[in-house]
PDB file of C-alpha atoms in Angstrom:
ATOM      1  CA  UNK P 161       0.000   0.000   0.000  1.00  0.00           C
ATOM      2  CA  UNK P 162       1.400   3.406  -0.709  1.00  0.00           C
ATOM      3  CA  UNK P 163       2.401   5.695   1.977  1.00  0.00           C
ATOM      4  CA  UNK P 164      -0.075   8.407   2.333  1.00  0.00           C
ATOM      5  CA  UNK P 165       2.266  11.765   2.281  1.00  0.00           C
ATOM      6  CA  UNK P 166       1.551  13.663   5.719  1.00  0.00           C
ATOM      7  CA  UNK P 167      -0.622  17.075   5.222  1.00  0.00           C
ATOM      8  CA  UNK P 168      -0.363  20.054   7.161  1.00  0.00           C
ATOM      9  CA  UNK P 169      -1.532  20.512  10.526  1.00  0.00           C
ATOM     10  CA  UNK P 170      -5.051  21.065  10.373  1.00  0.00           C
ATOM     11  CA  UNK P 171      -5.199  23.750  13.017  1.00  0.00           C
ATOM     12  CA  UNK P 172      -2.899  25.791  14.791  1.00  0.00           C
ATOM     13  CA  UNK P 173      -1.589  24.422  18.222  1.00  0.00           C
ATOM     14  CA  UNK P 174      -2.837  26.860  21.193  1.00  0.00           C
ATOM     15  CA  UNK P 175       0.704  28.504  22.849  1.00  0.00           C
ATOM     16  CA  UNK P 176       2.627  26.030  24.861  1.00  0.00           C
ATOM     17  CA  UNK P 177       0.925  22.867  23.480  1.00  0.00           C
ATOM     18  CA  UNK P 178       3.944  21.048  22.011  1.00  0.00           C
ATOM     19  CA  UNK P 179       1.550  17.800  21.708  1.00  0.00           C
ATOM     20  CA  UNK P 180       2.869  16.362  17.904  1.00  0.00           C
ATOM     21  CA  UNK P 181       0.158  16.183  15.458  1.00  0.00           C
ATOM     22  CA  UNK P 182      -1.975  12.639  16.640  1.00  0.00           C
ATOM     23  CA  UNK P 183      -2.049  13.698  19.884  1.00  0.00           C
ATOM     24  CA  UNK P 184      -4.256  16.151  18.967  1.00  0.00           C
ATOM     25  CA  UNK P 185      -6.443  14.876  16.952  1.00  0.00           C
ATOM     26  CA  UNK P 186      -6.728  11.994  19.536  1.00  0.00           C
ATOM     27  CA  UNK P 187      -7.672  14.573  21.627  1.00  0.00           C
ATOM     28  CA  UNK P 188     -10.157  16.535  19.072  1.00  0.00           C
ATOM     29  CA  UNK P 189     -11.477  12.554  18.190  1.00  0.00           C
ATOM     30  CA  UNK P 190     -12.264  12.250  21.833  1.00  0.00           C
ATOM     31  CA  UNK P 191     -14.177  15.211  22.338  1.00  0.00           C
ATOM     32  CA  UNK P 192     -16.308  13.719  19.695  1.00  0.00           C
ATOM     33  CA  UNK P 193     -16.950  10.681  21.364  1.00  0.00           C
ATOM     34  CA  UNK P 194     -17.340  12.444  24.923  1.00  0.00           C
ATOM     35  CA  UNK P 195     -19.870  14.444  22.823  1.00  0.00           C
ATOM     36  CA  UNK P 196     -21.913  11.549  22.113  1.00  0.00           C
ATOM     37  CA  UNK P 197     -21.455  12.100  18.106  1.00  0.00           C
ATOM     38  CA  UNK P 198     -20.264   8.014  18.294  1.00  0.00           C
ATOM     39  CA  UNK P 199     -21.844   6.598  21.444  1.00  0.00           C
ATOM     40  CA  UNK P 200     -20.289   4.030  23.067  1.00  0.00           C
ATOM     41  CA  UNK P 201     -19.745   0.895  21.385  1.00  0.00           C
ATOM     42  CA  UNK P 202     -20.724   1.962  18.329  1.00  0.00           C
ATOM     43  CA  UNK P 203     -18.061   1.797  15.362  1.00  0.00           C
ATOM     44  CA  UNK P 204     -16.130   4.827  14.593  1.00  0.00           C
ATOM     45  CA  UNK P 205     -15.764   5.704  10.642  1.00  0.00           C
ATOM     46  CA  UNK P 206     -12.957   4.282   8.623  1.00  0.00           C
ATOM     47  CA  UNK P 207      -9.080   5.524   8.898  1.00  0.00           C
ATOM     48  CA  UNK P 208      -9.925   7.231   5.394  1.00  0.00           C
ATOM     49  CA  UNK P 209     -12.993   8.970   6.267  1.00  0.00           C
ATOM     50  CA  UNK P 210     -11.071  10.324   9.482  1.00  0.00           C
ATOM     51  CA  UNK P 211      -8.006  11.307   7.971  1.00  0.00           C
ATOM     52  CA  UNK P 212     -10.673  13.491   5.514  1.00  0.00           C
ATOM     53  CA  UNK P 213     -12.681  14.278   8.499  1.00  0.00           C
ATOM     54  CA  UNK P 214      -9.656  16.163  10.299  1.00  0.00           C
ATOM     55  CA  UNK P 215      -7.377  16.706   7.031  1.00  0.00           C
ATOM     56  CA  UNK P 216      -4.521  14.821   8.175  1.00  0.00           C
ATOM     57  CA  UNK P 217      -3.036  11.386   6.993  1.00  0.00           C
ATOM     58  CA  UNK P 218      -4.253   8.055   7.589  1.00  0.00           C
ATOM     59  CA  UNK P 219      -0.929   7.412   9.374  1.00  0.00           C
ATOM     60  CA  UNK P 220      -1.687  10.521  11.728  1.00  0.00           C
ATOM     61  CA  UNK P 221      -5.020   8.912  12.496  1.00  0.00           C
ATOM     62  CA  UNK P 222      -3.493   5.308  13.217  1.00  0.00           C
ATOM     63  CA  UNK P 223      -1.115   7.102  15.723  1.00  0.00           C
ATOM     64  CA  UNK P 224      -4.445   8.794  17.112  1.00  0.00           C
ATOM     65  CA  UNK P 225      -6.058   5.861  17.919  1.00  0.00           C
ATOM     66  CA  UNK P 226      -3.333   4.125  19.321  1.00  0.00           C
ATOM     67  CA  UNK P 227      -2.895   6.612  22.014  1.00  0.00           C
ATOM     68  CA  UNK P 228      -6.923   6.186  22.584  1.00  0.00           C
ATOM     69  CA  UNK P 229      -6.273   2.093  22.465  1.00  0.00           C
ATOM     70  CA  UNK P 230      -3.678   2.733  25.329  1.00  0.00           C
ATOM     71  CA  UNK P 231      -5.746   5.022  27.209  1.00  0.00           C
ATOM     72  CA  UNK P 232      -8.138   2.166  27.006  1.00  0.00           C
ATOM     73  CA  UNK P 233     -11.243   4.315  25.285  1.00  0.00           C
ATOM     74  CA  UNK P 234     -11.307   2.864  22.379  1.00  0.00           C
ATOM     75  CA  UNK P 235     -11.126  -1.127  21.393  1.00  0.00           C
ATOM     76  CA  UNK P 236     -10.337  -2.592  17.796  1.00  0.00           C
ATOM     77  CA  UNK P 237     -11.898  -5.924  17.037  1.00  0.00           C
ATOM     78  CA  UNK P 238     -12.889  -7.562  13.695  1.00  0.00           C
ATOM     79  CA  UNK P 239     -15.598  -5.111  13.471  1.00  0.00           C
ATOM     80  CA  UNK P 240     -12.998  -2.221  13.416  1.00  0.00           C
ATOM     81  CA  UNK P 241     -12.652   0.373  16.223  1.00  0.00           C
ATOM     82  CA  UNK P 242     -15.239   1.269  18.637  1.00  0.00           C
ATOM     83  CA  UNK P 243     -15.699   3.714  21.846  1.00  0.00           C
ATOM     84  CA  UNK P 244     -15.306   2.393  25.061  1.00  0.00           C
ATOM     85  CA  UNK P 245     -16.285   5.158  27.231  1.00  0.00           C
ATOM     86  CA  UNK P 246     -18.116   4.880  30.477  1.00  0.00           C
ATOM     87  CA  UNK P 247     -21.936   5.504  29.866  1.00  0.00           C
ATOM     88  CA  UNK P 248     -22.706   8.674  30.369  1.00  0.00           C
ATOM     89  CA  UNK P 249     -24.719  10.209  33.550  1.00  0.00           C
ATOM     90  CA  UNK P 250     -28.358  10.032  34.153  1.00  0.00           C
ATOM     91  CA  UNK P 251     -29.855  13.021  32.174  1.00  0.00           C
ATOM     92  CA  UNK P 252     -31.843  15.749  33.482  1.00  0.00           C
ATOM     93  CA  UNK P 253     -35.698  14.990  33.615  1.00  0.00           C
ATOM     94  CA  UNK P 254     -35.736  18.335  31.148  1.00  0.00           C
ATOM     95  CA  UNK P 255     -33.750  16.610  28.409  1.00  0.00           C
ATOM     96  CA  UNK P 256     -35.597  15.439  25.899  1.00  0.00           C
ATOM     97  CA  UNK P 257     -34.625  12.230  23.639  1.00  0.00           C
ATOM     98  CA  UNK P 258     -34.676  12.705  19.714  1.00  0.00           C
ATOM     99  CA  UNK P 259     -37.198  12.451  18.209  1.00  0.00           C
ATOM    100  CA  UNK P 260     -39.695  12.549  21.071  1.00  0.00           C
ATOM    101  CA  UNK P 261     -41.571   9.716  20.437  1.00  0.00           C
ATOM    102  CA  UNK P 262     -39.108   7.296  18.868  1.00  0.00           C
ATOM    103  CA  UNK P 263     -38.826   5.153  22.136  1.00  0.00           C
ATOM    104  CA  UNK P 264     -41.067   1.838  21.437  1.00  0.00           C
ATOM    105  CA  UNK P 265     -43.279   0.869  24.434  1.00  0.00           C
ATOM    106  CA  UNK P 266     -42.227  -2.780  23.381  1.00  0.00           C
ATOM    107  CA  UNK P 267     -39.625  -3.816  25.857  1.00  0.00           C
ATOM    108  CA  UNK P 268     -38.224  -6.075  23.713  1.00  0.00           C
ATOM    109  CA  UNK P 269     -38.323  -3.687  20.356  1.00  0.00           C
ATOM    110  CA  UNK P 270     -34.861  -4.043  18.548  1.00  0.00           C
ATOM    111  CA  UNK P 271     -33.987  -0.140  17.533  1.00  0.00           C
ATOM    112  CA  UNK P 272     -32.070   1.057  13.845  1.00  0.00           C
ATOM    113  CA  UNK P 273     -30.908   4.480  13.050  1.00  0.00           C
ATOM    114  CA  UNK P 274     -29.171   5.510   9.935  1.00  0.00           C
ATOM    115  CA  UNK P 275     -28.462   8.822   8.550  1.00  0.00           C
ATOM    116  CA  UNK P 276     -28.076  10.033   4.424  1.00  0.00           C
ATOM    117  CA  UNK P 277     -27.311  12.948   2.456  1.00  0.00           C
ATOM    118  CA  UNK P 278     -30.120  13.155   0.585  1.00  0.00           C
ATOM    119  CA  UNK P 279     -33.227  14.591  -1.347  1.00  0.00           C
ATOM    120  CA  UNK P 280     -35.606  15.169   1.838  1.00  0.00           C
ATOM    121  CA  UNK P 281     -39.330  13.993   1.117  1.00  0.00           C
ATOM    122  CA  UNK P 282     -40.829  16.915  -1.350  1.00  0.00           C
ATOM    123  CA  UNK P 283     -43.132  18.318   2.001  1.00  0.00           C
ATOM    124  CA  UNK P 284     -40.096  18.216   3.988  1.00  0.00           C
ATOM    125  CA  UNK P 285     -38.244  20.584   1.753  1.00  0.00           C
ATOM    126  CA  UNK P 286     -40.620  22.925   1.753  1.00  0.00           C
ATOM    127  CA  UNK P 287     -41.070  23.146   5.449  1.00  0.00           C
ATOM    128  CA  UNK P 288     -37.121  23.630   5.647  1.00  0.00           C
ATOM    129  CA  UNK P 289     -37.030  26.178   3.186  1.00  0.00           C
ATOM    130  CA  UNK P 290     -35.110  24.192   0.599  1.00  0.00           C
ATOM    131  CA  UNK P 291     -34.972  24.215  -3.255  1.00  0.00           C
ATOM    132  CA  UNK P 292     -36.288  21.475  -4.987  1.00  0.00           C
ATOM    133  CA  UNK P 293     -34.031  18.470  -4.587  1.00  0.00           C
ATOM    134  CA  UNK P 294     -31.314  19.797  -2.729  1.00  0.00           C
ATOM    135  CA  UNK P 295     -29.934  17.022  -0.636  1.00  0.00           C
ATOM    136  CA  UNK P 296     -29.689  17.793   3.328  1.00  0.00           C
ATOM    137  CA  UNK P 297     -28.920  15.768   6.611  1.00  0.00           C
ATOM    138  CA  UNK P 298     -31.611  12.769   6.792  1.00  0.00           C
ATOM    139  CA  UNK P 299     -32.525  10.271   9.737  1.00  0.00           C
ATOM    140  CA  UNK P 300     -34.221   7.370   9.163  1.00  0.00           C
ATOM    141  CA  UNK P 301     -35.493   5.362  12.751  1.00  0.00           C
ATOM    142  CA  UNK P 302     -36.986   1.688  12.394  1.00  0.00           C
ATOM    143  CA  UNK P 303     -38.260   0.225  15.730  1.00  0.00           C
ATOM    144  CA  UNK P 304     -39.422  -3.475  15.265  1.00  0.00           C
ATOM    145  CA  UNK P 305     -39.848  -6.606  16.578  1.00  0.00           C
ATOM    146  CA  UNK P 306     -37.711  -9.247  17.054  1.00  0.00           C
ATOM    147  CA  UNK P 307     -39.789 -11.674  14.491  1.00  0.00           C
ATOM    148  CA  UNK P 308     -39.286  -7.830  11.857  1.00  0.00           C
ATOM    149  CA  UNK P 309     -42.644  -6.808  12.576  1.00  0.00           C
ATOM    150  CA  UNK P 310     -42.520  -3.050  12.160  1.00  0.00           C
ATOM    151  CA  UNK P 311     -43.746  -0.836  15.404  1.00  0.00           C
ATOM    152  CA  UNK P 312     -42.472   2.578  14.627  1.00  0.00           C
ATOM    153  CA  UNK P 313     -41.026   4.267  11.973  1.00  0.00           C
ATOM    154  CA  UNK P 314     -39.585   8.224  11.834  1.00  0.00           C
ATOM    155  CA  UNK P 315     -38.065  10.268   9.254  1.00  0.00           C
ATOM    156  CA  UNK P 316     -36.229  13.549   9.937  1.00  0.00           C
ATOM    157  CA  UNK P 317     -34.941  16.005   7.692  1.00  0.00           C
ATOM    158  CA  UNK P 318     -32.622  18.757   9.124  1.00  0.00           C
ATOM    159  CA  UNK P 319     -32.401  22.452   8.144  1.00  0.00           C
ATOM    160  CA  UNK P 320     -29.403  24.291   6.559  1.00  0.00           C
ATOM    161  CA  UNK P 321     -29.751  26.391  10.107  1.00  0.00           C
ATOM    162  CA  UNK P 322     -29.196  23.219  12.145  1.00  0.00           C
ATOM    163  CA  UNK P 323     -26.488  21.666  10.631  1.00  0.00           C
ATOM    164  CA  UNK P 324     -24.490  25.496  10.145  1.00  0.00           C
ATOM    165  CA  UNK P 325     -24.979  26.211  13.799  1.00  0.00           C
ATOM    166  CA  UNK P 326     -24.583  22.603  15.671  1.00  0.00           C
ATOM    167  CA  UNK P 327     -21.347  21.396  15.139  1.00  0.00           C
ATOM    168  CA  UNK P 328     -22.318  18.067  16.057  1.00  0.00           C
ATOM    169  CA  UNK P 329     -24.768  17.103  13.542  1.00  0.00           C
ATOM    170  CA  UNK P 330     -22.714  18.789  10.895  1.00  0.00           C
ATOM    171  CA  UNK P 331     -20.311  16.111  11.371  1.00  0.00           C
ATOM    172  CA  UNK P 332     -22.602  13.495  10.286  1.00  0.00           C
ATOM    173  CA  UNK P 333     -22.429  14.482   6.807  1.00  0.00           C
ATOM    174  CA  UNK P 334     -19.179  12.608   6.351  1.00  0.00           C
ATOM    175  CA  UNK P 335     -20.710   9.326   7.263  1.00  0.00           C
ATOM    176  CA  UNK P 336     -24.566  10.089   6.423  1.00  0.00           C
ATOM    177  CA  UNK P 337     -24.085   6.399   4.039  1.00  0.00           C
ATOM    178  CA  UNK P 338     -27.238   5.320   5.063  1.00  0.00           C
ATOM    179  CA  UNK P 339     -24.988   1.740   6.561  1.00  0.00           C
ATOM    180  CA  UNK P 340     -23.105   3.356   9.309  1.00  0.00           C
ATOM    181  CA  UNK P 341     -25.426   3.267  12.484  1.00  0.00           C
ATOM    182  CA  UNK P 342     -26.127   6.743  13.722  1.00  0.00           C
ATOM    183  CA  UNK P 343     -27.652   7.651  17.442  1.00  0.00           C
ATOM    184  CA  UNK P 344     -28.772  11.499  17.794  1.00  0.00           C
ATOM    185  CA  UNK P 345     -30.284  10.666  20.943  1.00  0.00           C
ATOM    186  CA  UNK P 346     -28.874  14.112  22.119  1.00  0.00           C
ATOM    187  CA  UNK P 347     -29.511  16.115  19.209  1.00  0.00           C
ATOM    188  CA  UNK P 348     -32.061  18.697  20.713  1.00  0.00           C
ATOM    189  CA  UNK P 349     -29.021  19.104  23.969  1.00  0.00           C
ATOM    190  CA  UNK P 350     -26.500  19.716  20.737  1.00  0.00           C
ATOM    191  CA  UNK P 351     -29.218  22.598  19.735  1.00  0.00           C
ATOM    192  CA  UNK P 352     -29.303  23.523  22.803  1.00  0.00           C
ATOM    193  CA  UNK P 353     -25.709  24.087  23.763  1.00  0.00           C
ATOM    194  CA  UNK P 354     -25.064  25.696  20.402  1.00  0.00           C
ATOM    195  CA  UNK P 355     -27.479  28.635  21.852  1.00  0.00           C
ATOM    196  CA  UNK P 356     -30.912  27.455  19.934  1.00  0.00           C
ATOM    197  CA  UNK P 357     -33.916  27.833  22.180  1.00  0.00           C
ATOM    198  CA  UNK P 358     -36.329  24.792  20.963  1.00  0.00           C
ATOM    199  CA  UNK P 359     -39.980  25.769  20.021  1.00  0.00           C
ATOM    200  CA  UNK P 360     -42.390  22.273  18.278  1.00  0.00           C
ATOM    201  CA  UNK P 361     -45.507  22.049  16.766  1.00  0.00           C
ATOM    202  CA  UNK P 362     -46.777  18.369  16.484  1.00  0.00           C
ATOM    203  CA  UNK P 363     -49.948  17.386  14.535  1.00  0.00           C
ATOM    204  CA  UNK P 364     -51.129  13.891  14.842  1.00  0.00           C
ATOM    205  CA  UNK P 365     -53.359  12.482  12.524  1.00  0.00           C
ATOM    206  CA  UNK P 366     -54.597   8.530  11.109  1.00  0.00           C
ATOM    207  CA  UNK P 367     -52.944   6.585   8.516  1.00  0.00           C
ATOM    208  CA  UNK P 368     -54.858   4.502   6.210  1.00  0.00           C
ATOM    209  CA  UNK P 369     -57.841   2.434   8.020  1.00  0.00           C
ATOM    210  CA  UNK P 370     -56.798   4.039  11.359  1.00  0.00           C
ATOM    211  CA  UNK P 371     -54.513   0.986  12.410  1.00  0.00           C
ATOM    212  CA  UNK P 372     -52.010   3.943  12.588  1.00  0.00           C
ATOM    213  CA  UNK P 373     -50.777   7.379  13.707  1.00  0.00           C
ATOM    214  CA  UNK P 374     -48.453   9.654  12.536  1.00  0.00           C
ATOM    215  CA  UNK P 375     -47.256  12.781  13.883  1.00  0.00           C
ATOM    216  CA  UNK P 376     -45.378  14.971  12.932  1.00  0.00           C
ATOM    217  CA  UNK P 377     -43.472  17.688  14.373  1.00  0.00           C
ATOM    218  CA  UNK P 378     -41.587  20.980  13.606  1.00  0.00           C
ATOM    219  CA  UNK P 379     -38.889  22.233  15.229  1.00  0.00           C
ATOM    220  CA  UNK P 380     -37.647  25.834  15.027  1.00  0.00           C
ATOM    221  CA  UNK P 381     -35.678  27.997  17.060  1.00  0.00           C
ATOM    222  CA  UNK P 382     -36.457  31.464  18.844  1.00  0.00           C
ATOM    223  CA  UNK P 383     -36.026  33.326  15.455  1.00  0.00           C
ATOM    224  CA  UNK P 384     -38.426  30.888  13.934  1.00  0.00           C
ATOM    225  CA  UNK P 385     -35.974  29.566  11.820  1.00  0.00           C
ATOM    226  CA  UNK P 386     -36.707  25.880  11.224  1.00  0.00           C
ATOM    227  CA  UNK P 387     -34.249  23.297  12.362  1.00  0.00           C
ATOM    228  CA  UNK P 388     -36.211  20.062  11.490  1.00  0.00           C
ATOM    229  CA  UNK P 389     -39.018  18.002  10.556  1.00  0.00           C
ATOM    230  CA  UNK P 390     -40.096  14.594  11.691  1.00  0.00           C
ATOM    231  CA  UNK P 391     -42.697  12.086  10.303  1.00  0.00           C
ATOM    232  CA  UNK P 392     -42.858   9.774  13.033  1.00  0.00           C
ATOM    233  CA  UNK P 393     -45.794   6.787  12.148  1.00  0.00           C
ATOM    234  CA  UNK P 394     -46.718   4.301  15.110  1.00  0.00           C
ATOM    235  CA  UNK P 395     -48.606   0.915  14.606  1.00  0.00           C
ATOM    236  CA  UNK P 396     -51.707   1.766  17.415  1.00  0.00           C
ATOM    237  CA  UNK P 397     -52.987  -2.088  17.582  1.00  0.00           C
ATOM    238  CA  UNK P 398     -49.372  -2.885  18.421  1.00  0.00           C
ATOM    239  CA  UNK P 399     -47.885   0.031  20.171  1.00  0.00           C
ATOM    240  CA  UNK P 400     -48.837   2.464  22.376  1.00  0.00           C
ATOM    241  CA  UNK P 401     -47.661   6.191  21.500  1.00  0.00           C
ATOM    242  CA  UNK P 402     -46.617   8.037  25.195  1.00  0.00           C
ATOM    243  CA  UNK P 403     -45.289  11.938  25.684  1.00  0.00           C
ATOM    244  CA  UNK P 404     -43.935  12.594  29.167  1.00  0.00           C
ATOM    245  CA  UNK P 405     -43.045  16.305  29.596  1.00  0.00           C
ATOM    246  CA  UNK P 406     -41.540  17.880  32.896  1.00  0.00           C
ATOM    247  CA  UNK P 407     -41.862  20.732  33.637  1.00  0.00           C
ATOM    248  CA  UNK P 408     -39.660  22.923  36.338  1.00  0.00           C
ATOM    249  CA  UNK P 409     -41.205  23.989  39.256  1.00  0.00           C
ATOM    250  CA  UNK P 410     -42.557  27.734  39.264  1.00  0.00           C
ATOM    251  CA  UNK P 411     -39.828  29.587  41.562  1.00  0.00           C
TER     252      UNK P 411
END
């Protein structure tokens, strides 16, 4: 295989960091898994799509993740590398899952996420704001059975706002193959933290003979810019749809 010739430095090192070039982006790689962008045990993209992902080398990234190997938080296997962070702490009551609704009430409901970079559904680009076509951020959710029977579906499309202001769903783009899994469980924290107050609208209406529900909700922000749109569809004679909102205490 040829040897991939180094590139530059793809940021300048802060005064008095003398750290050589994989330490840190084993550092910047670990933010991103402390951020949740690859939860724990999930498998982190390829040495190629890293090395694009950072602009560096693919030999800078092996170095990278051999200082996260011997740090212990990450583990290679035949399945290639994979987070091995601590789970994270229990969340605050306030925080809400993405997409609200997406949690099956079937204990035993086996859960798929996958992103692309895609055409959003012709309704969903209008609600965004996009032209006709133009491909944007896409999450597809499948909740089913064990035997395959389907419980819950969702669809999300993302905004040109959201993925320009929250780092971490920007970085999805890179791997939005439509293989790789992809867990946004804390996308609406990452809109959050990026300074995005959170304002829905859900309407819920039947599908078909009334069997099932779909709702779906809009998202935008406190300058009613939209941020997303979700078609989330829920078999009613075999699941049961729940919202649970708290709500802090007047003070």
């Amino acid at each position: 295989m040829a040897r991939t010739t180094p590139l530059d430095p793809p940021l300048d090192s802060p005064p008095g960091d003398d750290r050589p070039l994989y330490g840190r982006i084993a550092a910047l790689l670990l933010d991103e898994l402390r951020d949740g962008t690859v939860p724990p045990g999930e498998r982190l993209p390829g040495e190629r799509q890293l090395a694009a992902h950072f602009g560096v080398s693919r030999e800078t990234v092996r170095q990278a993740l051999e200082v996260l190997r011997r740090g212990g938080l990450v583990a290679t296997d035949r399945r290639g590398s994979h987070a091995t962070l601590p789970g994270r702490p229990v969340e605050a009551p306030e925080s809400l899952t993405f997409p609200v609704g997406a949690r099956s009430a079937d204990p035993c409901a086996v859960d798929r996420s996958t992103v692309t970079w895609e055409p959003p559904p012709p309704e969903h680009a209008q609600a965004l704001g996009l032209a006709p076509h133009r491909p944007t951020l896409v999450h597809h959710y499948l909740s089913a059975t064990p035997d395959g029977r389907s419980l819950r579906t969702a669809l999300t499309s993302f905004s040109p706002v959201a993925l320009a202001e929250v780092a971490e769903l920007a970085r999805y783009r890179d791997r939005a193959d439509g293989a790789t899994p992809a867990q946004l469980r804390r996308a609406y924290d990452w809109m959050r933290k990026a300074g995005l107050a959170l304002h829905h609208r859900d309407a819920i209406t039947q599908v078909g003979d009334a069997s099932s529900v779909r709702v779906t909700r809009r998202v935008h922000d406190q300058y009613a810019r939209p941020l997303e749109i979700t078609d989330l569809v829920v078999d009613a004679e075999r699941d049961t749809l729940v919202y649970e909102f708290t709500l802090p205490a007047a003070g």
